[in-house]
Amino acid sequence: MRGLFVTGTGTGVGKTVLAAALMLRLRGRTPLRYSKPIQTGIEQDDDTEEVRRLARCPVEEILEDGVRLRGPVSPHLAARRAGITVDLRSLQERMTSFAGVWIVEGAGGLLVPVSGSRTMADLIKLLGLPVVIAAASGLGTINHTLLTLEALRARALRIAGVVMIGEPDADNREAVEHYGKIGVLGEMPRFDPLTPETLADWAVANLDPQDRLREFLA
Ligand SMILES: Nc1ncnc2c1ncn2[C@@H]1O[C@H](COP(=O)(O)OP(=O)(O)O)[C@@H](O)[C@H]1O
Ligand SMILES: [Mg+2]
């Protein structure tokens, strides 16, 4: 599989908005498809619909299929309450037929449990995709981002870069790059309002302006 897996330093950090921004940034050079393989809290959150709205995705850019669970809780708990077991292999199999570039969004952060001893990191390993980390820009992000990088490296998962979300903070960016030995691909401000237009304008001009993602998508 080709593409990027969008994880975050936590939940609510901006993975969905970043996934939409990546669609907007990469559109046109290759066929794209977004997938949210595991969505919890489906009665209140539908990241697939949000990406479709923000990136104005045509039907062929969206994989509808995936595990959809009620309750805004961790996948392992939502699955247990629903009496099902999430099978990572079958999620992967649904994604093998498309040869373009996938933008896959995780649920929560990297070590969120999915079922048994399996976590989001195991799904990433199975899919074999390089990871883009959505991180907050403000206080606390250095620790959260370095922990995520360390956990990715401990599992030999490829890291494409970090995107910082919120009020740009040059000191935090520099610290993440220096201590994390990783490139920051962009600093996404808070959009008010957040619309397809404001996001597209930013993504085209400011998300990975140096085209560092290219090598990960070859
Ligand atoms: N750059 C941004 N500007 C404005 N609102 C944002 C931005 N990034 C995220 N948000 C908002 O913050 C909330 C959490 O973002 P989301 O992308 O859903 O996080 P995650 O997918 O990591 O849970 C959402 O309401 C989203 O619209
Ligand atoms: Mg999300």
mmCIF file of C-alpha atoms and ligand atoms in Angstrom:
data_model
loop_
_atom_site.group_PDB
_atom_site.id
_atom_site.type_symbol
_atom_site.label_atom_id
_atom_site.label_comp_id
_atom_site.label_asym_id
_atom_site.label_seq_id
_atom_site.Cartn_x
_atom_site.Cartn_y
_atom_site.Cartn_z
ATOM 1 C CA MET A 1 0.000 0.000 0.000
ATOM 2 C CA ARG A 2 1.042 3.560 -0.692
ATOM 3 C CA GLY A 3 -0.008 6.517 1.382
ATOM 4 C CA LEU A 4 0.186 8.068 4.819
ATOM 5 C CA PHE A 5 -1.231 7.086 8.192
ATOM 6 C CA VAL A 6 -2.341 10.089 10.231
ATOM 7 C CA THR A 7 -1.899 9.547 13.931
ATOM 8 C CA GLY A 8 -2.011 12.109 16.696
ATOM 9 C CA THR A 9 -0.373 12.805 20.019
ATOM 10 C CA GLY A 10 -3.872 12.351 21.402
ATOM 11 C CA THR A 11 -7.515 12.601 20.569
ATOM 12 C CA GLY A 12 -9.000 15.901 19.436
ATOM 13 C CA VAL A 13 -5.627 17.207 18.320
ATOM 14 C CA GLY A 14 -6.612 17.712 14.679
ATOM 15 C CA LYS A 15 -6.085 14.422 12.818
ATOM 16 C CA THR A 16 -9.281 14.718 10.806
ATOM 17 C CA VAL A 17 -8.580 18.286 9.744
ATOM 18 C CA LEU A 18 -5.016 17.297 8.859
ATOM 19 C CA ALA A 19 -6.235 14.302 6.840
ATOM 20 C CA ALA A 20 -8.496 16.655 4.867
ATOM 21 C CA ALA A 21 -5.585 19.060 4.389
ATOM 22 C CA LEU A 22 -3.427 16.223 3.059
ATOM 23 C CA MET A 23 -6.161 15.322 0.561
ATOM 24 C CA LEU A 24 -6.244 18.940 -0.581
ATOM 25 C CA ARG A 25 -2.463 19.130 -0.781
ATOM 26 C CA LEU A 26 -1.905 15.876 -2.669
ATOM 27 C CA ARG A 27 -4.924 15.950 -4.963
ATOM 28 C CA GLY A 28 -4.132 16.038 -8.649
ATOM 29 C CA ARG A 29 -0.803 14.278 -8.631
ATOM 30 C CA THR A 30 -2.234 10.812 -8.032
ATOM 31 C CA PRO A 31 -5.589 9.182 -7.216
ATOM 32 C CA LEU A 32 -6.328 9.530 -3.499
ATOM 33 C CA ARG A 33 -8.553 7.718 -1.041
ATOM 34 C CA TYR A 34 -9.362 8.464 2.598
ATOM 35 C CA SER A 35 -10.134 5.744 5.102
ATOM 36 C CA LYS A 36 -11.122 5.804 8.748
ATOM 37 C CA PRO A 37 -10.834 2.089 9.485
ATOM 38 C CA ILE A 38 -12.039 2.340 13.089
ATOM 39 C CA GLN A 39 -14.500 5.023 14.204
ATOM 40 C CA THR A 40 -15.951 5.098 17.697
ATOM 41 C CA GLY A 41 -18.656 7.447 18.923
ATOM 42 C CA ILE A 42 -20.306 7.145 15.511
ATOM 43 C CA GLU A 43 -23.557 8.583 16.890
ATOM 44 C CA GLN A 44 -21.760 11.917 17.375
ATOM 45 C CA ASP A 45 -18.509 11.827 15.354
ATOM 46 C CA ASP A 46 -18.140 10.870 11.729
ATOM 47 C CA ASP A 47 -14.634 11.757 10.586
ATOM 48 C CA THR A 48 -15.304 10.364 7.121
ATOM 49 C CA GLU A 49 -18.136 12.854 6.617
ATOM 50 C CA GLU A 50 -15.978 15.674 7.956
ATOM 51 C CA VAL A 51 -13.141 14.885 5.554
ATOM 52 C CA ARG A 52 -15.624 14.641 2.690
ATOM 53 C CA ARG A 53 -16.933 18.094 3.624
ATOM 54 C CA LEU A 54 -13.602 19.816 4.281
ATOM 55 C CA ALA A 55 -11.740 18.367 1.309
ATOM 56 C CA ARG A 56 -14.831 18.281 -0.940
ATOM 57 C CA CYS A 57 -14.120 14.664 -1.790
ATOM 58 C CA PRO A 58 -15.859 12.990 -4.714
ATOM 59 C CA VAL A 59 -17.259 9.515 -3.942
ATOM 60 C CA GLU A 60 -14.229 7.667 -5.290
ATOM 61 C CA GLU A 61 -11.952 9.416 -2.784
ATOM 62 C CA ILE A 62 -13.722 7.925 0.227
ATOM 63 C CA LEU A 63 -13.709 4.368 1.557
ATOM 64 C CA GLU A 64 -16.957 4.139 3.510
ATOM 65 C CA ASP A 65 -16.189 0.706 4.810
ATOM 66 C CA GLY A 66 -14.819 0.262 8.309
ATOM 67 C CA VAL A 67 -15.599 -0.636 11.893
ATOM 68 C CA ARG A 68 -18.208 1.798 13.206
ATOM 69 C CA LEU A 69 -18.921 1.665 16.917
ATOM 70 C CA ARG A 70 -21.177 3.585 19.242
ATOM 71 C CA GLY A 71 -19.841 5.336 22.332
ATOM 72 C CA PRO A 72 -17.127 8.012 22.417
ATOM 73 C CA VAL A 73 -14.633 5.648 24.031
ATOM 74 C CA SER A 74 -11.487 3.736 23.100
ATOM 75 C CA PRO A 75 -11.967 1.135 20.334
ATOM 76 C CA HIS A 76 -11.212 -1.799 22.662
ATOM 77 C CA LEU A 77 -13.986 -0.699 25.008
ATOM 78 C CA ALA A 78 -16.487 0.215 22.305
ATOM 79 C CA ALA A 79 -15.871 -3.165 20.649
ATOM 80 C CA ARG A 80 -16.220 -5.044 23.925
ATOM 81 C CA ARG A 81 -19.494 -3.275 24.668
ATOM 82 C CA ALA A 82 -20.742 -4.136 21.177
ATOM 83 C CA GLY A 83 -19.657 -7.743 21.652
ATOM 84 C CA ILE A 84 -17.379 -7.770 18.635
ATOM 85 C CA THR A 85 -13.695 -8.322 17.992
ATOM 86 C CA VAL A 86 -11.954 -5.913 15.651
ATOM 87 C CA ASP A 87 -9.969 -7.908 13.124
ATOM 88 C CA LEU A 88 -7.071 -5.781 11.881
ATOM 89 C CA ARG A 89 -6.323 -8.165 9.027
ATOM 90 C CA SER A 90 -9.792 -7.795 7.531
ATOM 91 C CA LEU A 91 -9.475 -3.999 7.749
ATOM 92 C CA GLN A 92 -6.239 -4.232 5.812
ATOM 93 C CA GLU A 93 -7.751 -6.531 3.188
ATOM 94 C CA ARG A 94 -10.395 -3.927 2.376
ATOM 95 C CA MET A 95 -7.637 -1.530 1.422
ATOM 96 C CA THR A 96 -5.481 -3.684 -0.835
ATOM 97 C CA SER A 97 -7.347 -3.242 -4.126
ATOM 98 C CA PHE A 98 -6.717 0.504 -4.537
ATOM 99 C CA ALA A 99 -3.296 1.302 -6.007
ATOM 100 C CA GLY A 100 -3.359 5.088 -5.469
ATOM 101 C CA VAL A 101 -2.387 7.002 -2.354
ATOM 102 C CA TRP A 102 -4.238 6.287 0.876
ATOM 103 C CA ILE A 103 -4.765 8.801 3.627
ATOM 104 C CA VAL A 104 -5.681 6.667 6.618
ATOM 105 C CA GLU A 105 -6.782 8.218 9.906
ATOM 106 C CA GLY A 106 -6.256 6.382 13.167
ATOM 107 C CA ALA A 107 -8.443 6.612 16.248
ATOM 108 C CA GLY A 108 -6.967 8.506 19.185
ATOM 109 C CA GLY A 109 -3.198 8.154 19.491
ATOM 110 C CA LEU A 110 -0.659 5.480 18.692
ATOM 111 C CA LEU A 111 -1.063 3.155 21.667
ATOM 112 C CA VAL A 112 -4.836 3.165 21.805
ATOM 113 C CA PRO A 113 -5.920 -0.447 22.324
ATOM 114 C CA VAL A 114 -8.057 -2.003 19.620
ATOM 115 C CA SER A 115 -8.568 -5.600 20.657
ATOM 116 C CA GLY A 116 -6.676 -8.027 22.848
ATOM 117 C CA SER A 117 -3.086 -6.830 22.945
ATOM 118 C CA ARG A 118 -3.400 -5.044 19.569
ATOM 119 C CA THR A 119 -3.076 -1.280 19.325
ATOM 120 C CA MET A 120 -3.248 1.346 16.588
ATOM 121 C CA ALA A 121 0.500 0.773 16.127
ATOM 122 C CA ASP A 122 -0.214 -2.812 15.061
ATOM 123 C CA LEU A 123 -2.666 -1.554 12.452
ATOM 124 C CA ILE A 124 -0.010 0.838 11.125
ATOM 125 C CA LYS A 125 2.516 -1.981 10.931
ATOM 126 C CA LEU A 126 0.048 -4.176 9.068
ATOM 127 C CA LEU A 127 -0.775 -1.440 6.569
ATOM 128 C CA GLY A 128 2.908 -0.624 6.162
ATOM 129 C CA LEU A 129 2.270 3.089 5.781
ATOM 130 C CA PRO A 130 4.596 5.891 6.888
ATOM 131 C CA VAL A 131 3.143 8.024 9.653
ATOM 132 C CA VAL A 132 2.315 11.719 9.861
ATOM 133 C CA ILE A 133 1.851 12.930 13.430
ATOM 134 C CA ALA A 134 -0.738 15.573 14.230
ATOM 135 C CA ALA A 135 0.553 17.458 17.263
ATOM 136 C CA ALA A 136 -0.698 20.481 19.153
ATOM 137 C CA SER A 137 1.423 23.590 18.832
ATOM 138 C CA GLY A 138 1.251 24.802 22.426
ATOM 139 C CA LEU A 139 2.526 23.960 25.879
ATOM 140 C CA GLY A 140 2.866 20.212 26.489
ATOM 141 C CA THR A 141 3.418 19.271 22.886
ATOM 142 C CA ILE A 142 7.143 18.621 23.145
ATOM 143 C CA ASN A 143 6.682 15.767 25.581
ATOM 144 C CA HIS A 144 3.663 14.294 23.783
ATOM 145 C CA THR A 145 5.350 14.462 20.399
ATOM 146 C CA LEU A 146 8.664 13.004 21.585
ATOM 147 C CA LEU A 147 6.828 10.150 23.289
ATOM 148 C CA THR A 148 4.948 9.390 20.085
ATOM 149 C CA LEU A 149 8.147 9.496 18.024
ATOM 150 C CA GLU A 150 9.902 7.194 20.472
ATOM 151 C CA ALA A 151 7.049 4.689 20.378
ATOM 152 C CA LEU A 152 7.024 4.734 16.562
ATOM 153 C CA ARG A 153 10.775 4.190 16.394
ATOM 154 C CA ALA A 154 10.652 1.412 18.974
ATOM 155 C CA ARG A 155 8.306 -0.417 16.583
ATOM 156 C CA ALA A 156 10.392 0.356 13.485
ATOM 157 C CA LEU A 157 7.508 2.309 11.956
ATOM 158 C CA ARG A 158 8.438 4.877 9.318
ATOM 159 C CA ILE A 159 7.847 8.526 10.188
ATOM 160 C CA ALA A 160 7.121 11.031 7.424
ATOM 161 C CA GLY A 161 6.893 14.069 9.676
ATOM 162 C CA VAL A 162 4.969 16.134 12.174
ATOM 163 C CA VAL A 163 2.312 18.782 11.591
ATOM 164 C CA MET A 164 1.725 21.212 14.435
ATOM 165 C CA ILE A 165 -1.818 22.486 14.875
ATOM 166 C CA GLY A 166 -2.860 25.666 16.644
ATOM 167 C CA GLU A 167 -1.278 29.061 17.238
ATOM 168 C CA PRO A 168 2.176 28.721 15.622
ATOM 169 C CA ASP A 169 4.977 28.518 18.195
ATOM 170 C CA ALA A 170 8.475 28.759 16.735
ATOM 171 C CA ASP A 171 10.175 27.572 19.947
ATOM 172 C CA ASN A 172 8.065 24.425 20.158
ATOM 173 C CA ARG A 173 8.590 23.723 16.487
ATOM 174 C CA GLU A 174 12.336 24.036 16.889
ATOM 175 C CA ALA A 175 12.333 21.813 19.979
ATOM 176 C CA VAL A 176 10.312 19.095 18.234
ATOM 177 C CA GLU A 177 12.655 19.162 15.243
ATOM 178 C CA HIS A 178 15.818 19.225 17.338
ATOM 179 C CA TYR A 179 14.977 16.747 20.104
ATOM 180 C CA GLY A 180 12.753 14.615 17.899
ATOM 181 C CA LYS A 181 15.163 14.549 14.971
ATOM 182 C CA ILE A 182 12.213 14.973 12.656
ATOM 183 C CA GLY A 183 10.940 17.531 10.177
ATOM 184 C CA VAL A 184 7.865 19.632 10.856
ATOM 185 C CA LEU A 185 5.897 19.589 7.600
ATOM 186 C CA GLY A 186 3.716 22.505 8.502
ATOM 187 C CA GLU A 187 2.148 24.675 11.187
ATOM 188 C CA MET A 188 -1.610 24.784 10.795
ATOM 189 C CA PRO A 189 -3.215 27.787 12.474
ATOM 190 C CA ARG A 190 -6.681 27.736 14.044
ATOM 191 C CA PHE A 191 -9.078 28.670 11.266
ATOM 192 C CA ASP A 192 -12.042 30.777 12.240
ATOM 193 C CA PRO A 193 -14.127 29.759 10.508
ATOM 194 C CA LEU A 194 -12.790 26.375 9.422
ATOM 195 C CA THR A 195 -14.081 25.991 5.870
ATOM 196 C CA PRO A 196 -13.044 24.012 2.785
ATOM 197 C CA GLU A 197 -11.691 27.268 1.351
ATOM 198 C CA THR A 198 -9.579 28.365 4.331
ATOM 199 C CA LEU A 199 -8.189 24.852 4.689
ATOM 200 C CA ALA A 200 -7.419 24.458 0.983
ATOM 201 C CA ASP A 201 -5.667 27.819 0.766
ATOM 202 C CA TRP A 202 -3.460 26.904 3.701
ATOM 203 C CA ALA A 203 -2.767 23.339 2.581
ATOM 204 C CA VAL A 204 -1.743 24.213 -0.954
ATOM 205 C CA ALA A 205 0.643 26.964 0.176
ATOM 206 C CA ASN A 206 1.875 25.806 3.583
ATOM 207 C CA LEU A 207 1.586 22.054 4.035
ATOM 208 C CA ASP A 208 4.860 20.392 3.120
ATOM 209 C CA PRO A 209 6.068 23.271 0.923
ATOM 210 C CA GLN A 210 9.394 21.486 0.454
ATOM 211 C CA ASP A 211 7.671 18.393 -0.897
ATOM 212 C CA ARG A 212 9.293 16.117 1.647
ATOM 213 C CA LEU A 213 6.320 13.749 1.491
ATOM 214 C CA ARG A 214 7.161 12.837 -2.077
ATOM 215 C CA GLU A 215 9.750 10.225 -1.106
ATOM 216 C CA PHE A 216 7.235 8.530 1.183
ATOM 217 C CA LEU A 217 4.620 8.287 -1.555
ATOM 218 C CA ALA A 218 6.852 6.874 -4.303
HETATM 219 N N1 LIG B 1 -6.802 24.187 12.321
HETATM 220 C C1 LIG B 1 -7.993 24.169 12.876
HETATM 221 N N2 LIG B 1 -8.795 25.264 12.881
HETATM 222 C C2 LIG B 1 -9.997 25.258 13.457
HETATM 223 N N3 LIG B 1 -10.523 24.186 14.072
HETATM 224 C C3 LIG B 1 -9.775 23.051 14.111
HETATM 225 C C4 LIG B 1 -8.496 22.995 13.521
HETATM 226 N N4 LIG B 1 -7.991 21.746 13.726
HETATM 227 C C5 LIG B 1 -8.923 21.080 14.407
HETATM 228 N N5 LIG B 1 -10.002 21.847 14.642
HETATM 229 C C6 LIG B 1 -11.217 21.470 15.367
HETATM 230 O O1 LIG B 1 -10.834 20.822 16.577
HETATM 231 C C7 LIG B 1 -11.645 19.702 16.821
HETATM 232 C C8 LIG B 1 -10.770 18.446 16.855
HETATM 233 O O2 LIG B 1 -10.153 18.284 15.584
HETATM 234 P P1 LIG B 1 -10.168 16.875 14.839
HETATM 235 O O3 LIG B 1 -9.467 17.052 13.530
HETATM 236 O O4 LIG B 1 -11.538 16.314 14.793
HETATM 237 O O5 LIG B 1 -9.257 16.031 15.854
HETATM 238 P P2 LIG B 1 -8.976 14.448 15.906
HETATM 239 O O6 LIG B 1 -9.335 13.898 14.557
HETATM 240 O O7 LIG B 1 -7.529 14.320 16.230
HETATM 241 O O8 LIG B 1 -9.851 13.926 17.007
HETATM 242 C C9 LIG B 1 -12.691 19.664 15.717
HETATM 243 O O9 LIG B 1 -13.842 20.314 16.165
HETATM 244 C C10 LIG B 1 -12.025 20.444 14.591
HETATM 245 O O10 LIG B 1 -12.959 21.053 13.725
HETATM 246 MG MG MG B 2 -10.597 12.447 13.911
#
